[in-house]
XYZ file of C-alpha atoms in Angstrom:
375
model
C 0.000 0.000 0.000
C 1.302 3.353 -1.111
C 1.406 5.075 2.739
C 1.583 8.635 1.067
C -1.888 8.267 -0.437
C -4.051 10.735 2.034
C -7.112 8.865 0.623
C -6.023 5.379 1.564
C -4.863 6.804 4.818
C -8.681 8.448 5.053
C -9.822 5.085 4.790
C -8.051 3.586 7.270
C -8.679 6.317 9.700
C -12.445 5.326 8.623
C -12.114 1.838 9.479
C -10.411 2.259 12.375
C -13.428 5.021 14.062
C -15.927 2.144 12.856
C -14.326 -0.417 14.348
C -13.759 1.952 17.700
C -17.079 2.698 17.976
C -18.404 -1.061 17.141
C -16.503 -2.199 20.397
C -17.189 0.572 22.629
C -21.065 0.266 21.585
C -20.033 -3.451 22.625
C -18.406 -2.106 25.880
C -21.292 -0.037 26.710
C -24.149 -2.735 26.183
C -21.766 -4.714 28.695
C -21.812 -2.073 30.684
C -25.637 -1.785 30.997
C -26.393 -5.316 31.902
C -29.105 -5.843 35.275
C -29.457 -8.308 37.883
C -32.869 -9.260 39.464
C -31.880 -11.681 42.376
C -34.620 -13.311 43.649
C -35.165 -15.518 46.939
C -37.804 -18.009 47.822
C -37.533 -19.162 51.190
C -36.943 -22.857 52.592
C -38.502 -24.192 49.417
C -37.780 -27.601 49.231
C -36.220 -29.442 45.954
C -38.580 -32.062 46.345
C -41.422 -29.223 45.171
C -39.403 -27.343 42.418
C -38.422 -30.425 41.089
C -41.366 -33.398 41.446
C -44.607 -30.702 42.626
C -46.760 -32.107 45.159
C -44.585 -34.441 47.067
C -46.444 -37.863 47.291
C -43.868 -38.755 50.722
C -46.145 -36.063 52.320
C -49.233 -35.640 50.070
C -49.824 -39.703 51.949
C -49.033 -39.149 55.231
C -51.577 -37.969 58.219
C -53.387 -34.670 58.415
C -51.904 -33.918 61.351
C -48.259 -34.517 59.844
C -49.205 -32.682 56.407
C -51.415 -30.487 57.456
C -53.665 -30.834 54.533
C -56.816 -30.194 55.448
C -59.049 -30.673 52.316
C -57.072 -33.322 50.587
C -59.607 -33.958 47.599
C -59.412 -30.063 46.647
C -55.612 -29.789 47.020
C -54.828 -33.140 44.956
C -57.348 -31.666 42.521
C -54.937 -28.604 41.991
C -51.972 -30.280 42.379
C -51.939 -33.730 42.149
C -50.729 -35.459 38.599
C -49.488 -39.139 37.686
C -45.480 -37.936 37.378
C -43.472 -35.303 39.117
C -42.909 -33.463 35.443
C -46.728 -33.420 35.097
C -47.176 -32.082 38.964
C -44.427 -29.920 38.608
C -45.966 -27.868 35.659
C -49.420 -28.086 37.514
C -47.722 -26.156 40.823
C -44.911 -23.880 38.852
C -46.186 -23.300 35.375
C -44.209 -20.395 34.501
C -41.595 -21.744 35.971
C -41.129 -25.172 34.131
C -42.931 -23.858 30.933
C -41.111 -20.513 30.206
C -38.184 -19.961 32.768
C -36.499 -23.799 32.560
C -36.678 -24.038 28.668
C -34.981 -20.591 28.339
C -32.785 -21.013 31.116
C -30.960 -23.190 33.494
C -32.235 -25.104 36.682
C -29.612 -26.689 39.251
C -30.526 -29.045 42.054
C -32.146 -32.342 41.127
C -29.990 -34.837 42.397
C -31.531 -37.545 40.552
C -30.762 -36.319 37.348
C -26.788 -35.506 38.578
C -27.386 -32.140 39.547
C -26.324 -31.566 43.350
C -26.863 -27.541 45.027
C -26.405 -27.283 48.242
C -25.220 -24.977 51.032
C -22.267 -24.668 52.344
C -22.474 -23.173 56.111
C -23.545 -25.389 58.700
C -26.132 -23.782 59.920
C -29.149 -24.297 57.581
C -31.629 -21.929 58.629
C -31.940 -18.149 56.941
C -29.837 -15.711 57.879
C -26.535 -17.822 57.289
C -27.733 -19.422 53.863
C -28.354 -15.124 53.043
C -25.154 -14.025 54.069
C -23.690 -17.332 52.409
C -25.715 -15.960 49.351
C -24.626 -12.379 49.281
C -20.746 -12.688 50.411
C -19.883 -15.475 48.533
C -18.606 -17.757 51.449
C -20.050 -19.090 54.609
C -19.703 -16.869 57.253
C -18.793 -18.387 61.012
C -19.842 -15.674 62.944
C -23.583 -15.550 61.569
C -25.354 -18.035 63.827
C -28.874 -16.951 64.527
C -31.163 -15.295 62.553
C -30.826 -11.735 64.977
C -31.349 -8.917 63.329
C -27.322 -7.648 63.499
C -25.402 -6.447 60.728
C -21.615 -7.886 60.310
C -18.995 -6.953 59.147
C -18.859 -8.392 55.779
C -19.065 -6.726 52.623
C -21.759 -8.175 50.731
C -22.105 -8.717 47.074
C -24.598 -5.639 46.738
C -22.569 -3.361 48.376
C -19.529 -4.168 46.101
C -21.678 -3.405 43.047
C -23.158 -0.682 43.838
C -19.194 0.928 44.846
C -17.630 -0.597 42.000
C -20.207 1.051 39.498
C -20.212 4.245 40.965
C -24.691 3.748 41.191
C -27.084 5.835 42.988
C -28.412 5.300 46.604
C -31.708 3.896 44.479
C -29.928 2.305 41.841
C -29.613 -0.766 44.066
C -32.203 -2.164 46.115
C -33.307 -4.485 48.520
C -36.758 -4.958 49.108
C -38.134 -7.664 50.974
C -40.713 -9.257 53.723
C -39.019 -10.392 56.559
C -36.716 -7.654 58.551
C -33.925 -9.677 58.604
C -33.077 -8.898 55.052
C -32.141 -5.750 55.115
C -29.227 -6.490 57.804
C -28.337 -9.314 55.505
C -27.790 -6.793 52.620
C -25.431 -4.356 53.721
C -22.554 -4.250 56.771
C -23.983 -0.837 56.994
C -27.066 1.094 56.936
C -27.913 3.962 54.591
C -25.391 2.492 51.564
C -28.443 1.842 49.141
C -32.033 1.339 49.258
C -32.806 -1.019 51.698
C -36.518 -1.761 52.798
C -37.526 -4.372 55.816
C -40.791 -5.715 56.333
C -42.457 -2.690 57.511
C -40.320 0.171 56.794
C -41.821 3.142 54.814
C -39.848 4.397 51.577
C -37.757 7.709 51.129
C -40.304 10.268 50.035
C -37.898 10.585 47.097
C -38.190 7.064 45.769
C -41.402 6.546 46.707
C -44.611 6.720 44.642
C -48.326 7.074 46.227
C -48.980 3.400 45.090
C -45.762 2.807 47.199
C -46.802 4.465 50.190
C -50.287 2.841 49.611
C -48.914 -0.487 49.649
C -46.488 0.036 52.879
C -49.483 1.143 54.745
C -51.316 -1.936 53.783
C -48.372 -3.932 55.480
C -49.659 -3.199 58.854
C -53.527 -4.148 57.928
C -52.575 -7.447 56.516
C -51.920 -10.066 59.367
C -49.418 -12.206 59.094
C -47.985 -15.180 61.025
C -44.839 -13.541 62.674
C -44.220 -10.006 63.719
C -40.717 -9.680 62.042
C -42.686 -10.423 58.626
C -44.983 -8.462 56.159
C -46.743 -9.739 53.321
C -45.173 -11.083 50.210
C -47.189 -9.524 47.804
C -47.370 -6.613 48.939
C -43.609 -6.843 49.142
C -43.846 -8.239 45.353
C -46.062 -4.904 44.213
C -44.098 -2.335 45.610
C -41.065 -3.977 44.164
C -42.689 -3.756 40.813
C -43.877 -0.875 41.712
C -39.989 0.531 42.412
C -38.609 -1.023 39.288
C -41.008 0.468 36.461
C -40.794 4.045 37.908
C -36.793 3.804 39.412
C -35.538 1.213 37.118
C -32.545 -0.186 39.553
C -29.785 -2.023 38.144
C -29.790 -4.344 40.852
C -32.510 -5.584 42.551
C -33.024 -8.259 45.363
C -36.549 -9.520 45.963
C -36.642 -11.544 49.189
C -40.369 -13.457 49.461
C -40.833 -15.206 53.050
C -44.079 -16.634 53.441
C -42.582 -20.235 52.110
C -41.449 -20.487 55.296
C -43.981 -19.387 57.563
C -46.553 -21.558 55.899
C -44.208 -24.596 56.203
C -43.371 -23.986 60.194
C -46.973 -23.846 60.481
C -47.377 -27.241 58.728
C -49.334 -26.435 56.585
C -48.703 -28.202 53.354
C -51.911 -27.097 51.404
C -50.882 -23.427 51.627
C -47.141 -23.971 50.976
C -48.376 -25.460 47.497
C -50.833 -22.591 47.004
C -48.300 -19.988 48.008
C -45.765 -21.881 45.070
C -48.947 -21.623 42.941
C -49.206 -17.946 43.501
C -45.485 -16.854 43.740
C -44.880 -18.858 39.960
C -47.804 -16.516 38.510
C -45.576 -13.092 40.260
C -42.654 -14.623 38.748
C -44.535 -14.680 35.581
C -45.211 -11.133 35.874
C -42.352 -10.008 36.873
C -40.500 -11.457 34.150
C -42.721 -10.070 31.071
C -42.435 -6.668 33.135
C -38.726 -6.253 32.763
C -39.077 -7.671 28.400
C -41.832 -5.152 28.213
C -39.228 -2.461 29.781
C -36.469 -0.640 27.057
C -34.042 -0.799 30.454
C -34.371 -4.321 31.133
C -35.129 -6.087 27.862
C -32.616 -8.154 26.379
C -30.586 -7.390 29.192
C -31.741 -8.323 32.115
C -30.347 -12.256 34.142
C -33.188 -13.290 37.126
C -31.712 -15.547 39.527
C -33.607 -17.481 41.506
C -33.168 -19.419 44.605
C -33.005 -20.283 47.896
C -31.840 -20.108 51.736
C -32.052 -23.459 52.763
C -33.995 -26.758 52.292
C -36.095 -28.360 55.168
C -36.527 -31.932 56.280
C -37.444 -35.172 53.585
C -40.358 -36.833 56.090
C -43.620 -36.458 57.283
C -42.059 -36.138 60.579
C -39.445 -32.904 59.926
C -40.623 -31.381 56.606
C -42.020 -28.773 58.171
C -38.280 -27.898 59.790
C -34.923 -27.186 59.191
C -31.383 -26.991 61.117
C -28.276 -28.448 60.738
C -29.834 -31.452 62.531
C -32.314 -32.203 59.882
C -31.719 -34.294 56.578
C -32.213 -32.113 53.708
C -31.683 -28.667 55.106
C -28.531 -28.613 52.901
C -30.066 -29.096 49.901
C -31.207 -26.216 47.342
C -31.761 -24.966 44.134
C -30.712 -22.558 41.721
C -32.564 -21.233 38.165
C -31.291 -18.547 36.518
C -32.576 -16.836 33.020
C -31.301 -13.801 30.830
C -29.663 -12.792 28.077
C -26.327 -14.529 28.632
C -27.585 -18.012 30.262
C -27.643 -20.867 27.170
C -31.552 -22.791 27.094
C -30.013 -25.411 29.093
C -33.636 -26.562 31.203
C -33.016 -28.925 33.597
C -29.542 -29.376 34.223
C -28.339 -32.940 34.289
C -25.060 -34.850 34.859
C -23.235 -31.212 35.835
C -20.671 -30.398 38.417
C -21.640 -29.465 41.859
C -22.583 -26.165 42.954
C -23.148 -24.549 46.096
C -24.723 -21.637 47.703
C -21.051 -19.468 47.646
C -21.426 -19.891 43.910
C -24.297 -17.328 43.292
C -22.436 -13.606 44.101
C -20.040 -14.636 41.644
C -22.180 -15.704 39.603
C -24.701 -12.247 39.780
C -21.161 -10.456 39.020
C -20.210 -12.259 36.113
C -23.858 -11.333 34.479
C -22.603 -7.437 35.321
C -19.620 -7.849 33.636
C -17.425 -7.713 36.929
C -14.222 -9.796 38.456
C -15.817 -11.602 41.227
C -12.267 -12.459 42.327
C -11.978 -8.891 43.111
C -15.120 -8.522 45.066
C -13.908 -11.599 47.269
C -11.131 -14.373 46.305
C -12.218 -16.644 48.798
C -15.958 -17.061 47.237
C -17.410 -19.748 44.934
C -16.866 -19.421 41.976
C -19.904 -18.490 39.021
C -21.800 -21.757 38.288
C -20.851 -23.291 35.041
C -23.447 -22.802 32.210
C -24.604 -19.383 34.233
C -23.186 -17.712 30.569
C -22.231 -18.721 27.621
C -19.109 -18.035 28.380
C -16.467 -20.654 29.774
């Protein structure tokens, strides 16, 4: 090439702008990727995998605490645990799985569990949001401790807004879980009102309906309300991060009551549902948004203990893990993979941003293979 020619120079000054601009519009798109991190808590495998279990679907009222059988198997109840899987969870196996990936079912070689020894809430959070079990968490008090937390490392690393990460959930105990301090980003417990400036008046409605509806336990608040002012927050606010923590899977299962842990499922698939066509039907979230879902803990395999859950009880340790967006392959059900554990999933939420987990903490598990597409 004749390197005097201004014109051939002009085109390679051309090509080189367009191929600039190509990777920074690359850069930026990378740049703009979401997380919605959602929790379900103590929701057994058995359920997300095989619907109405038939180990306690069989056993005595008193140990299932089903107390119209013939309208709850009518819901619920199908000849295989694909078929009664679908019938509880139909967004879940019918949309979510085929787009996405689902870890846990140990009889098709997929193994999630937890890796603190706890196995009750507030360690299987922390264990969630830092990456790494944490010794010193071993009640479910509501303390904050001194360790930074996967939200708190986004929302420094990005440079975001107090409102451009948020935690909104229905039992207090999240918001300790979320932060080592107070005040670092939006952070809403079971009954706390909203900052006038990132509220709405459907917001306020909704926290003042908190109070009205009863609910088992004092330290907790209503899920869907919870689940509506979430929504509520992301359409007007439009957070890059966003943890949804729903309860009421738990409460309904301490109070052994079978029939209304399958209805809540039942109900909490359909928010899912919603939730997920809200952020495709949303400029900021379409096409790059990942939802992860999952859980705390599992809870006992009997009629005896499935109501329960400790480091005493069988099955505590086991979990699950689905995850959907842009970036995940349409895996389904995952079968025949490696393990993963609970210390996999802040990684894993980073690597979706676009961020070096081993910078946010080099001790935590590492993302869970077949999160991305990418190795």
């Amino acid at each position: 090439m004749d390197y005097g020619n201004r014109a051939a120079w002009r085109s390679l000054a051309a090509l080189a702008l367009l191929l600039s601009s190509g990777a920074a519009a690359a850069a930026d798109a990378a740049n703009d990727r979401r997380v919605v991190l959602v929790t379900l808590d103590g929701v057994r495998v058995q359920e997300i995998f095989g619907g109405m279990d038939p180990v306690i679907a069989n056993a005595p009222e008193a140990e299932s605490g089903i107390y119209e059988g013939a309208v709850t198997k009518a819901r619920y109840w199908r000849d295989t645990p694909e078929a009664r899987r679908e019938a509880l969870m139909p967004f879940f196996w019918k949309t979510l799985a085929p787009a996405g990936i689902v870890l846990g079912s140990q009889a098709k070689g997929s193994k999630a569990t937890v890796r603190n020894d706890q196995w009750f809430s507030y360690p299987g959070y922390s264990e969630i949001l830092t990456g790494e079990p944490q010794p010193e968490v071993g009640s479910n008090d509501f303390v904050r401790y001194p360790n930074r937390t996967v939200l708190e490392y986004v929302h420094g690393t990005l440079g975001l807004g107090y409102g451009d990460v948020a935690q909104i959930g229905a039992w207090e105990g999240f918001k300790y879980a979320a932060s080592q301090k107070d005040g670092v980003f939006l952070m809403n417990g079971a009954r706390d009102p909203f900052p006038p400036e990132y509220s709405t008046p459907q917001i306020d409605y909704l926290v003042g309906l908190r109070d009205d509806v009863m609910q088992l336990w004092e330290e907790s608040s209503s899920d869907t309300l919870c689940y509506r002012i979430a929504l509520e927050y992301l359409r007007k606010f439009q957070p890059r991060v966003m943890w949804l923590g729903f309860v009421q899977s738990d409460d309904w299962a301490h109070a052994r009551r079978y029939d209304l842990v399958l209805d809540y499922l039942h109900l909490v698939d359909r928010e899912l549902g919603e939730l997920w066509a809200t952020l495709q039907a949303m400029d900021a979230y379409r096409g790059k948004t990942t939802m992860i879902i999952t859980t705390d803990h599992g809870r006992g395999r009997t009629p005896a203990d499935w109501a329960e859950h400790d480091a005493g009880i069988q099955g505590s340790q086991d979990i699950w893990v689905a995850i959907i967006g842009p970036d995940t392959p349409a895996t389904g059900e995952a079968t025949n993979v490696a393990d993963v554990t609970q210390s996999d999933v802040a990684a894993t939420l980073l690597q979706h941003l676009g961020l070096d987990w081993k910078a946010f903490n080099p001790k935590a598990g590492p993302p869970i293979p077949g999160a991305t597409g990418s190795p």
